[in-house]
Coordinates of C-alpha atoms and ligand atoms in Angstrom, one line a residue:
M1 CA -16.5 -1.6 -19.5
Q2 CA -14.9 -4.8 -18.6
A3 CA -17.1 -7.8 -19.3
F4 CA -17.5 -9.8 -16.1
D5 CA -19.3 -13.1 -15.5
E6 CA -22.1 -12.9 -12.9
V7 CA -19.9 -14.1 -10.0
H8 CA -17.2 -11.5 -10.7
R9 CA -19.7 -8.7 -11.5
A10 CA -21.2 -9.2 -8.0
I11 CA -17.7 -8.5 -6.5
H12 CA -16.2 -6.1 -9.0
H13 CA -19.1 -4.1 -10.3
P14 CA -21.8 -4.4 -7.6
P15 CA -25.1 -2.4 -7.8
D16 CA -24.0 -0.2 -4.9
R17 CA -21.2 1.9 -6.3
R18 CA -21.9 5.1 -4.4
F19 CA -18.8 7.1 -3.6
R20 CA -18.8 9.3 -0.5
V21 CA -16.0 11.1 1.2
W22 CA -16.3 11.9 4.8
I23 CA -13.6 13.7 6.8
N24 CA -13.7 14.4 10.5
P25 CA -15.1 18.0 10.7
W26 CA -12.6 19.0 13.3
L27 CA -9.8 18.0 11.0
I28 CA -11.3 20.2 8.2
V29 CA -11.4 23.1 10.6
A30 CA -7.9 22.5 11.8
F31 CA -6.7 22.2 8.2
A32 CA -8.5 25.4 7.1
V33 CA -6.9 27.3 10.0
F34 CA -3.5 25.9 9.2
A35 CA -3.7 26.6 5.5
L36 CA -5.6 29.9 5.6
A37 CA -3.5 31.5 8.4
P38 CA -0.5 32.2 6.1
V39 CA -2.9 33.5 3.4
A40 CA -4.5 35.9 5.9
I41 CA -1.1 37.1 7.0
A42 CA 0.0 37.6 3.4
W43 CA -3.2 39.7 2.8
G44 CA -2.5 41.7 5.9
Q45 CA 1.0 42.5 4.8
Y46 CA -0.2 43.3 1.3
L47 CA -3.0 45.6 2.5
I48 CA -0.8 47.4 5.0
A49 CA 2.6 47.5 3.3
G50 CA 1.9 46.6 -0.3
L51 CA 3.7 44.0 -2.3
P52 CA 7.2 43.2 -1.1
A53 CA 10.1 44.3 -3.2
Q54 CA 11.5 41.4 -5.1
T55 CA 15.0 41.6 -3.8
F56 CA 15.4 37.9 -4.2
L57 CA 16.1 38.2 -7.9
P58 CA 19.6 39.2 -8.8
P59 CA 19.3 39.6 -12.5
T60 CA 21.0 36.8 -14.4
N61 CA 24.1 38.0 -16.1
L62 CA 24.0 36.1 -19.3
D63 CA 27.6 36.7 -20.1
N64 CA 28.5 35.1 -16.8
P65 CA 25.6 32.7 -15.9
P66 CA 25.5 30.7 -12.7
T67 CA 27.4 27.4 -13.1
A68 CA 24.4 25.3 -12.6
H69 CA 21.8 26.1 -15.2
G70 CA 19.9 24.6 -18.0
F71 CA 18.3 21.1 -18.1
P72 CA 20.7 18.4 -19.2
A73 CA 19.3 15.4 -21.0
W74 CA 19.4 13.0 -18.0
L75 CA 17.4 15.5 -16.0
R76 CA 14.7 15.9 -18.6
L77 CA 14.5 12.2 -19.1
T78 CA 14.3 11.3 -15.3
H79 CA 11.7 14.1 -14.9
F80 CA 9.5 12.4 -17.5
V81 CA 10.1 8.9 -16.2
N82 CA 9.2 10.1 -12.8
F83 CA 5.9 11.5 -14.0
F84 CA 5.1 8.2 -15.7
F85 CA 5.7 6.1 -12.6
L86 CA 4.2 8.6 -10.1
I87 CA 0.8 8.4 -11.9
L88 CA 1.0 4.6 -12.0
L89 CA 1.6 4.6 -8.3
V90 CA -1.3 7.0 -7.7
R91 CA -3.7 5.1 -9.8
S92 CA -2.9 1.6 -8.4
G93 CA -2.7 3.2 -4.9
L94 CA -6.3 4.3 -5.2
S95 CA -7.4 0.8 -6.1
I96 CA -5.6 -0.5 -3.0
L97 CA -7.0 2.2 -0.8
M98 CA -10.6 1.5 -1.8
D99 CA -10.3 -2.1 -0.6
H100 CA -10.4 -0.8 2.9
P101 CA -11.9 2.6 2.4
R102 CA -11.1 3.9 5.9
L103 CA -8.2 5.8 7.3
Y104 CA -7.2 6.0 10.9
W105 CA -4.6 7.5 13.3
N106 CA -5.1 4.7 15.8
R107 CA -3.8 1.2 15.1
D108 CA -7.0 -0.7 15.9
C109 CA -9.2 0.2 13.0
T110 CA -12.4 0.4 15.1
P111 CA -15.3 1.5 12.9
N112 CA -16.2 5.1 13.5
S113 CA -12.8 5.9 14.7
E114 CA -11.7 6.9 11.2
W115 CA -10.5 10.4 10.4
M116 CA -11.5 9.9 6.8
R117 CA -13.6 7.4 4.9
F118 CA -14.6 6.8 1.3
T119 CA -17.8 4.8 1.9
P120 CA -21.3 5.8 2.7
L121 CA -21.7 2.6 4.8
E122 CA -21.9 2.3 8.5
V123 CA -20.5 -1.0 9.8
P124 CA -23.5 -3.0 11.0
T125 CA -23.4 -4.1 14.6
D126 CA -26.2 -6.6 14.5
R127 CA -24.5 -9.1 12.1
E128 CA -21.1 -10.1 10.8
W129 CA -19.6 -7.6 8.4
T130 CA -16.3 -8.7 6.9
A131 CA -13.6 -6.5 5.6
K132 CA -14.1 -7.9 2.1
E133 CA -17.8 -6.8 2.2
D134 CA -16.6 -3.4 3.2
A135 CA -14.5 -2.8 0.0
R136 CA -15.7 -0.1 -2.3
Y137 CA -15.9 0.5 -6.0
I138 CA -13.7 3.0 -7.8
S139 CA -14.0 3.8 -11.5
P140 CA -11.3 2.3 -13.7
W141 CA -11.0 5.7 -15.3
L142 CA -9.4 6.9 -12.1
A143 CA -7.8 3.8 -10.7
L144 CA -5.7 0.9 -12.0
P145 CA -7.2 -1.7 -12.3
G146 CA -10.2 0.0 -10.7
Y147 CA -13.6 -1.5 -10.0
R148 CA -14.1 -3.2 -6.6
H149 CA -11.9 -5.6 -4.7
T150 CA -8.9 -5.6 -7.1
V151 CA -6.3 -5.2 -4.4
G152 CA -4.2 -8.2 -5.6
M153 CA -4.0 -7.0 -9.2
A154 CA -3.4 -3.4 -8.0
R155 CA -0.5 -4.5 -5.8
S156 CA 1.3 -6.1 -8.9
W157 CA 1.1 -2.7 -10.6
H158 CA 1.9 -0.7 -7.5
F159 CA 5.0 -2.7 -6.5
L160 CA 6.3 -3.0 -10.1
S161 CA 6.0 0.8 -10.4
V162 CA 7.8 1.3 -7.1
Y163 CA 10.9 -0.3 -8.6
G164 CA 10.8 2.1 -11.5
F165 CA 10.0 5.1 -9.3
V166 CA 12.8 4.4 -6.8
L167 CA 15.4 3.4 -9.3
N168 CA 14.7 6.5 -11.4
G169 CA 14.7 8.6 -8.2
F170 CA 18.1 7.3 -7.2
I171 CA 19.6 8.0 -10.6
F172 CA 18.1 11.5 -10.6
V173 CA 19.5 12.4 -7.1
A174 CA 22.9 10.7 -7.8
L175 CA 23.3 12.8 -11.0
L176 CA 22.1 15.9 -9.2
F177 CA 25.1 15.6 -6.9
F178 CA 27.5 14.2 -9.5
T179 CA 26.9 17.4 -11.5
D180 CA 26.3 20.8 -9.9
Q181 CA 22.5 20.7 -10.7
W182 CA 21.9 20.1 -6.9
K183 CA 22.7 23.8 -6.3
R184 CA 19.5 24.8 -8.0
L185 CA 17.4 22.7 -5.7
V186 CA 19.1 22.3 -2.3
P187 CA 18.9 25.6 -0.3
T188 CA 22.3 26.6 1.1
S189 CA 21.2 29.8 2.8
W190 CA 18.4 30.7 5.2
E191 CA 17.8 33.6 2.9
I192 CA 15.5 31.3 1.0
V193 CA 12.9 31.5 3.7
P194 CA 12.2 35.3 3.6
G195 CA 12.5 35.0 -0.2
A196 CA 9.9 32.2 -0.4
W197 CA 7.6 34.2 1.8
R198 CA 7.8 37.3 -0.4
A199 CA 6.9 35.1 -3.4
F200 CA 4.1 33.6 -1.4
V201 CA 2.6 37.0 -0.7
Y202 CA 2.4 37.6 -4.4
Y203 CA 0.6 34.3 -5.2
A204 CA -1.7 34.5 -2.2
T205 CA -2.9 38.0 -3.2
F206 CA -3.3 36.9 -6.8
H207 CA -0.3 38.6 -8.2
M208 CA 2.5 37.0 -10.2
P209 CA 6.0 37.6 -8.8
M210 CA 8.5 38.6 -11.4
E211 CA 9.6 35.2 -12.6
P212 CA 13.3 34.5 -13.0
N213 CA 14.1 32.6 -16.2
G214 CA 13.8 29.1 -14.9
F215 CA 16.6 28.1 -17.2
Y216 CA 19.0 29.8 -14.9
Q217 CA 17.3 29.9 -11.5
F218 CA 14.0 29.2 -9.8
N219 CA 12.2 31.6 -7.5
P220 CA 12.7 30.7 -3.9
L221 CA 9.3 29.3 -3.2
Q222 CA 9.5 27.2 -6.4
Q223 CA 12.9 26.0 -5.3
L224 CA 11.6 25.2 -1.8
S225 CA 8.6 23.2 -3.1
Y226 CA 10.8 21.2 -5.6
F227 CA 13.2 20.5 -2.7
T228 CA 10.3 19.3 -0.5
V229 CA 8.8 17.0 -3.1
I230 CA 12.1 15.4 -4.0
F231 CA 13.9 15.3 -0.6
V232 CA 11.0 15.1 1.9
M233 CA 7.8 13.7 0.3
A234 CA 9.3 11.0 -1.9
P235 CA 11.5 9.4 0.9
L236 CA 8.5 9.7 3.3
S237 CA 6.3 7.8 0.8
V238 CA 8.9 5.0 0.6
L239 CA 9.3 4.9 4.4
T240 CA 5.5 4.9 5.2
G241 CA 5.1 2.2 2.5
I242 CA 7.7 0.0 4.2
A243 CA 6.0 0.7 7.6
M244 CA 2.9 -1.2 6.4
S245 CA 5.0 -4.4 5.9
P246 CA 4.1 -7.2 8.2
A247 CA 7.7 -8.6 8.1
I248 CA 9.2 -5.2 9.1
D249 CA 6.5 -4.3 11.7
N250 CA 6.8 -7.6 13.5
R251 CA 10.6 -7.6 13.5
F252 CA 11.0 -3.9 14.3
P253 CA 7.9 -2.8 16.1
F254 CA 9.4 0.7 16.7
F255 CA 9.4 1.4 13.0
P256 CA 5.6 1.8 12.4
K257 CA 5.5 3.7 15.7
L258 CA 7.6 6.4 14.1
F259 CA 4.4 7.2 12.2
G260 CA 2.0 6.5 15.2
S261 CA 1.2 3.0 14.0
R262 CA 0.8 1.0 10.8
Q263 CA -2.4 3.0 10.3
G264 CA -0.7 6.3 10.8
A265 CA 1.8 5.3 8.2
R266 CA -1.0 4.3 5.8
S267 CA -2.8 7.7 6.4
I268 CA 0.5 9.6 5.8
H269 CA 1.1 7.5 2.7
F270 CA -2.4 8.6 1.4
I271 CA -1.9 12.3 2.4
L272 CA 1.4 12.3 0.4
L273 CA -0.6 10.9 -2.6
I274 CA -2.9 13.9 -2.3
G275 CA 0.2 16.1 -1.9
Y276 CA 1.6 14.9 -5.2
L277 CA -1.6 15.6 -7.0
C278 CA -1.9 19.1 -5.5
F279 CA 1.8 19.8 -6.4
L280 CA 1.2 18.5 -9.9
A281 CA -1.8 20.8 -10.4
V282 CA 0.0 23.9 -9.2
H283 CA 3.3 23.0 -11.0
V284 CA 1.6 22.4 -14.3
G285 CA -0.6 25.5 -13.8
L286 CA 2.4 27.7 -13.2
V287 CA 4.4 26.2 -16.1
A288 CA 1.5 27.1 -18.3
V289 CA 1.0 30.7 -17.2
T290 CA 4.7 31.7 -16.9
G291 CA 5.6 31.2 -20.5
F292 CA 4.4 27.8 -21.5
V293 CA 6.3 27.6 -24.8
R294 CA 9.6 28.6 -23.3
N295 CA 9.2 26.5 -20.2
M296 CA 8.3 23.4 -22.3
N297 CA 11.5 24.0 -24.3
H298 CA 13.5 24.0 -21.1
I299 CA 12.2 20.7 -19.8
V300 CA 11.7 18.8 -23.1
T301 CA 14.5 19.9 -25.4
G302 CA 16.8 21.6 -23.0
R303 CA 17.0 24.8 -25.0
D304 CA 16.1 28.4 -23.9
D305 CA 14.2 29.8 -26.7
A306 CA 10.6 30.3 -27.9
H307 CA 10.6 27.6 -30.6
L308 CA 7.4 25.5 -30.6
V309 CA 9.2 22.2 -30.8
G310 CA 9.4 21.7 -27.0
M311 CA 5.7 22.2 -26.5
I312 CA 4.8 20.0 -29.4
L313 CA 7.0 17.1 -28.3
G314 CA 6.0 17.6 -24.6
L315 CA 2.3 17.4 -25.4
I316 CA 2.9 14.3 -27.6
A317 CA 4.8 12.7 -24.6
I318 CA 2.0 13.5 -22.2
G319 CA -0.5 12.1 -24.8
L320 CA 1.6 8.9 -24.9
V321 CA 1.4 8.6 -21.1
V322 CA -2.3 8.9 -21.3
L323 CA -2.4 6.3 -24.0
S324 CA -0.4 4.0 -21.7
W325 CA -3.1 4.2 -19.1
V326 CA -5.6 2.8 -21.7
L327 CA -3.1 0.1 -22.6
F328 CA -2.4 -0.7 -19.0
H329 CA -6.1 -1.0 -18.3
F330 CA -6.4 -3.7 -21.0
I331 CA -3.2 -5.4 -19.9
A332 CA -4.4 -5.4 -16.2
W333 CA -7.6 -7.1 -17.1
K334 CA -6.5 -9.3 -19.9
Y335 CA -3.3 -10.6 -18.3
P336 CA -3.7 -10.4 -14.5
R337 CA -1.8 -13.7 -14.2
T338 CA 1.1 -12.5 -16.2
M339 CA 1.3 -9.4 -14.1
Q340 CA 1.1 -11.4 -10.9
H341 CA 4.0 -13.6 -12.1
L342 CA 6.1 -10.6 -13.2
H343 CA 5.6 -9.1 -9.8
E344 CA 6.6 -12.3 -8.2
A345 CA 9.6 -12.7 -10.4
I346 CA 10.9 -9.2 -9.6
D347 CA 9.9 -9.1 -6.0
G348 CA 10.6 -12.8 -5.2
L349 CA 14.3 -12.8 -4.5
F350 CA 13.9 -9.9 -2.1
H351 CA 11.0 -11.5 -0.3
W352 CA 12.4 -15.0 0.0
N353 CA 15.9 -13.9 0.9
A354 CA 15.4 -10.8 2.9
L355 CA 12.0 -10.1 4.4
S356 CA 11.1 -13.7 4.9
R357 CA 14.2 -14.2 7.1
L358 CA 13.2 -11.5 9.6
K359 CA 12.3 -13.1 12.8
P360 CA 9.1 -11.7 14.3
N361 CA 9.9 -10.0 17.6
E362 CA 6.7 -8.6 19.0
R363 CA 6.8 -6.4 22.0
Y364 CA 3.1 -5.8 22.5
T365 CA 1.4 -5.9 25.9
E366 CA -2.1 -6.8 27.1
E367 CA -3.0 -3.1 26.9
D368 CA -2.2 -3.0 23.2
I369 CA -4.8 -5.6 22.4
S370 CA -7.3 -4.0 20.0
P371 CA -10.9 -3.6 21.1
F372 CA -12.1 -4.3 17.6
F373 CA -10.7 -6.8 15.1
W374 CA -12.1 -6.9 11.6
P375 CA -13.2 -10.4 10.6
N376 CA -12.5 -11.7 7.1
G377 CA -13.7 -14.7 5.2
K378 CA -17.1 -16.4 5.0
L379 CA -18.1 -18.5 8.0
P380 CA -18.1 -22.2 6.9
T381 CA -21.5 -23.4 5.7
S382 CA -20.6 -27.1 5.6
N383 CA -22.7 -29.4 7.8
K384 CA -19.6 -31.0 9.0
W385 CA -18.3 -27.8 10.5
K386 CA -21.7 -26.8 11.9
Q387 CA -22.0 -30.2 13.7
L388 CA -18.6 -29.8 15.1
A389 CA -19.4 -26.3 16.3
A390 CA -22.7 -27.4 17.8
N391 CA -20.9 -29.5 20.4
G392 CA -18.0 -27.1 21.1
F393 CA -15.6 -28.9 18.7
Q394 CA -15.2 -31.9 21.0
D395 CA -15.2 -34.2 18.0
Y396 CA -12.8 -32.1 16.0
K397 CA -9.8 -33.9 14.6
L398 CA -7.1 -32.2 12.7
K399 CA -6.0 -34.4 9.9
I400 CA -2.3 -34.4 9.0
G401 CA -1.2 -36.3 5.9
G402 CA 0.5 -36.2 2.6
L403 CA 4.3 -36.7 2.4
V404 CA 4.8 -37.6 6.1
E405 CA 6.3 -40.6 7.9
N406 CA 3.6 -40.4 10.5
P407 CA 0.1 -39.4 9.2
L408 CA -2.1 -38.7 12.1
E409 CA -5.2 -37.1 13.5
L410 CA -5.2 -34.9 16.6
S411 CA -8.1 -33.7 18.7
L412 CA -7.9 -30.3 20.3
E413 CA -7.0 -31.9 23.6
E414 CA -4.2 -33.8 22.0
L415 CA -3.0 -30.6 20.3
R416 CA -2.9 -28.8 23.6
A417 CA -0.9 -31.6 25.2
Q418 CA 1.8 -31.2 22.6
G419 CA 3.0 -27.8 23.9
K420 CA 1.9 -24.2 23.7
E421 CA 3.3 -20.9 22.7
E422 CA 1.6 -17.6 22.9
Y423 CA 2.3 -14.0 22.0
I424 CA 0.7 -10.7 21.2
S425 CA 1.1 -9.5 17.6
T426 CA -0.2 -7.2 15.0
H427 CA -2.3 -8.7 12.2
H428 CA -1.8 -7.1 8.8
C429 CA -4.5 -7.6 6.2
I430 CA -3.7 -7.0 2.6
Q431 CA -6.7 -4.7 2.4
G432 CA -5.1 -2.2 4.7
W433 CA -6.6 -2.8 8.2
S434 CA -4.7 -4.2 11.1
G435 CA -5.4 -5.2 14.7
V436 CA -3.4 -6.4 17.8
A437 CA -4.4 -9.7 19.4
Q438 CA -3.1 -12.4 21.7
W439 CA -2.7 -15.8 20.1
G440 CA -2.0 -19.1 21.7
G441 CA -1.5 -22.5 20.1
L442 CA 0.8 -25.3 19.0
P443 CA 4.1 -24.2 17.5
F444 CA 4.2 -25.5 13.9
K445 CA 7.8 -26.7 14.6
R446 CA 6.3 -29.2 17.1
L447 CA 3.9 -30.6 14.6
I448 CA 6.7 -31.2 12.1
E449 CA 8.5 -33.2 14.8
I450 CA 5.5 -35.3 15.3
A451 CA 4.4 -35.8 11.7
R452 CA 8.0 -36.2 10.3
P453 CA 7.7 -34.9 6.7
K454 CA 9.6 -36.9 4.1
P455 CA 12.7 -35.3 2.6
E456 CA 10.9 -34.5 -0.7
A457 CA 8.2 -32.5 1.1
R458 CA 8.9 -28.8 0.8
V459 CA 5.5 -27.2 1.1
V460 CA 2.7 -27.5 3.6
A461 CA -0.9 -26.8 2.6
F462 CA -3.7 -25.8 5.0
Y463 CA -7.2 -26.6 4.0
S464 CA -10.3 -24.9 5.5
Y465 CA -13.9 -25.9 6.2
G466 CA -14.8 -22.4 4.8
D467 CA -15.4 -21.4 1.2
A468 CA -13.5 -18.8 -0.6
L469 CA -14.8 -15.5 -2.1
Y470 CA -15.7 -17.0 -5.5
G471 CA -16.6 -20.4 -4.0
G472 CA -14.5 -23.5 -3.6
E473 CA -12.5 -24.7 -0.7
Y474 CA -10.2 -22.1 0.9
Y475 CA -6.6 -23.2 1.2
D476 CA -3.2 -21.7 1.4
T477 CA 0.4 -22.9 1.5
Q478 CA 3.7 -22.2 3.3
R479 CA 7.2 -23.4 2.5
I480 CA 8.2 -25.7 5.4
K481 CA 11.4 -23.7 5.7
T482 CA 9.5 -20.5 6.3
A483 CA 7.0 -22.0 8.6
L484 CA 9.8 -23.3 10.8
K485 CA 11.6 -20.0 11.0
A486 CA 8.9 -17.5 11.6
K487 CA 6.6 -17.5 14.6
C488 CA 4.1 -20.0 13.2
L489 CA 1.3 -21.3 15.3
L490 CA -1.7 -23.5 15.0
A491 CA -3.8 -21.2 17.2
Y492 CA -6.7 -22.4 19.2
E493 CA -6.7 -19.4 21.5
M494 CA -7.4 -15.7 20.8
N495 CA -7.2 -13.1 23.5
H496 CA -7.0 -15.8 26.2
A497 CA -10.2 -17.6 25.1
P498 CA -10.9 -20.3 22.5
V499 CA -10.8 -18.8 19.0
P500 CA -14.3 -17.5 18.4
E501 CA -16.2 -18.9 15.5
E502 CA -15.9 -15.9 13.2
Y503 CA -12.1 -15.8 13.8
G504 CA -11.5 -19.3 12.7
A505 CA -12.7 -21.8 15.4
P506 CA -11.5 -24.3 16.4
L507 CA -8.1 -23.9 14.8
R508 CA -6.4 -21.3 12.6
L509 CA -2.9 -20.5 11.3
R510 CA -0.7 -17.6 12.5
V511 CA 2.4 -16.7 10.5
E512 CA 3.5 -13.3 11.9
N513 CA 5.7 -12.0 9.1
Q514 CA 3.1 -12.4 6.4
L515 CA -0.2 -10.8 5.4
G516 CA -3.5 -12.1 6.9
Y517 CA -4.8 -14.1 3.9
K518 CA -1.9 -16.7 4.4
M519 CA -3.4 -17.5 7.8
V520 CA -6.1 -20.1 7.0
K521 CA -9.0 -20.1 9.4
W522 CA -11.3 -23.1 10.3
I523 CA -8.5 -25.5 9.4
E524 CA -9.8 -28.9 8.4
R525 CA -6.6 -30.7 7.3
I526 CA -2.9 -30.2 6.7
E527 CA -1.1 -31.8 3.8
F528 CA 2.6 -32.0 3.2
V529 CA 3.5 -31.8 -0.6
E530 CA 6.4 -31.4 -2.9
T531 CA 5.2 -28.2 -4.4
E532 CA 2.3 -25.8 -4.4
K533 CA 2.2 -26.0 -8.2
A534 CA 0.2 -29.3 -8.0
L535 CA -2.6 -27.7 -5.8
G536 CA -5.6 -25.7 -7.1
K537 CA -4.5 -23.4 -9.9
G538 CA -0.9 -23.8 -8.7
E539 CA -0.4 -20.3 -7.4
G540 CA 0.1 -21.2 -3.7
G541 CA -3.4 -20.6 -2.3
K542 CA -7.0 -19.8 -3.0
N543 CA -6.5 -16.0 -2.9
E544 CA -3.4 -16.4 -5.1
D545 CA -5.3 -18.5 -7.5
D546 CA -8.5 -16.5 -7.7
E547 CA -7.7 -12.9 -6.6
Y548 CA -4.1 -12.7 -7.9
F549 CA -2.6 -12.1 -4.4
D550 CA 1.2 -12.5 -4.0
I551 CA 2.4 -16.0 -2.9
L552 CA 4.8 -14.5 -0.3
P553 CA 3.4 -11.3 1.0
N554 CA 5.9 -9.8 3.4
I555 CA 5.2 -6.2 2.4
Ligands
MTE601 N1 -10.8 -20.1 5.6 C1 -10.5 -18.8 5.4 N2 -9.4 -18.3 6.1 C2 -9.1 -17.0 6.0 C3 -9.8 -16.1 5.1 C4 -10.9 -16.7 4.4 O1 -11.6 -16.0 3.7 N3 -11.2 -18.0 4.7 N4 -9.5 -14.8 5.0 C5 -8.1 -14.5 5.3 C6 -7.9 -13.1 5.5 S1 -7.9 -12.2 4.0 C7 -7.5 -12.5 6.7 S2 -7.1 -10.8 6.8 C8 -7.6 -13.2 7.9 C9 -8.6 -12.5 8.8 O2 -8.6 -13.0 10.1 P1 -9.6 -12.5 11.2 O3 -11.0 -12.8 10.7 O4 -9.2 -13.2 12.4 O5 -9.4 -11.0 11.2 O6 -8.0 -14.5 7.7 C10 -7.6 -15.2 6.6 N5 -8.0 -16.5 6.6
MO602 MO1 -7.0 -10.1 4.5

């Protein structure tokens, strides 16, 4: 077990580590009907008419084999690399999932509207319950990095793996079509459907269909499942992943709607994860029972014989992958900062130059406003803030300083007098939940005009009255360039009323193409600086410093 100090143990390894899975019973019934109906039909056919004749197997003529056969080296290699990255994605994905252990089909994330949850806890209604408190523990044996509330570290692993997974997938598919290997996977005749059904009747009634030699051809059901995994599931995983991005969702609101909402996309993203695991179990099971030694030779050495070398090398390779999980566990916990920086180095260009340029373009209406909005962050405990709150923030003054020509202090009234912008947008939390709300406040652009930052100022820091998760002042930064481009507000209004205390009163930041943690609540002061490197631990914000979140989270 990882050795945590007391503060971190309370977060990562809390006393309550119970794991419960709850699924809406109606969905279980619907799924059972959906999944068992074909099995029942298969049994009916079998009992009445017997097993179907296996007409789908023209015997392979080895003197004149089909042009596409065998497993070339590139195919064997990409198959292995895919396995390596897929498991990394699954394991880091589980850590991300457990940071908001609830799945919804609606976009509002109202507690008790989940279709599935991984927590025994009911959200209390008599006191504040933040999303961070709601995060659940998962064993590091299962997840990377595992434990509780490790979403920042998990994202480094998840997104770095995405590059490997997608690049490898592109190479694989390109070579499929560059060679004639695609003919073994892509169905070209509807004949495959009755053929696949006949094979299904065998499996469903606990018989083995006569297996073709996989070196030359797959059985139709096998071909169809490979096709689905490669050409349907993998692209869907990528698309639903992208549909969770705040930059994409706010610029192209239709996109998450393709999946219902950001939450629909998140749910489908998870169901696909389960789909890969089920596929893996059946795939490996059938490889084992249909001639393990020969099959392993096909996919490991590319030869079609019963020599043991394929099996031995294959098992060694799988062993090495398992060893890599142990290694990655130690790297994850020993070098989280290095992983955070690696993630930033590889993702950075894409984020700064592409996603960050998207202009939020919300098209939400009053009816879209969420009835429930998860709060996050500890309510400030400082006396200063409490005093201000006690008289309705009449004495509140926003302090603006640092590298500006005109340092100043503004009361709420003065802020209001400077101009107002409002809109309805989706808030995206890194933990996974989202919510739609109306926000109103002073456009950040306007503040820049008033304060007149000096030429050397490139970054603006927002400091909060509130404390961060591990203690210390909460702060975060924006590049001035970004804050000018995006819809960026100092919001004093939420859903047409003054921002309520737990949502950041009297003033909070909104930057609509980024994740929630960039939007500092309970703003105390604003400081223009040359670089974020001089502040805190130099990572760009309190969450970036202490929780290894990304500095520019557009996805
Ligand atoms: N001061 C402060 N601001 C904060 C936080 C915090 O912990 N402290 N949490 C951030 C996170 S993680 C999110 S998702 C949003 C949540 O905003 P909400 O409470 O209005 O939903 O606030 C952000 N701003
Ligand atoms: Mo968040």
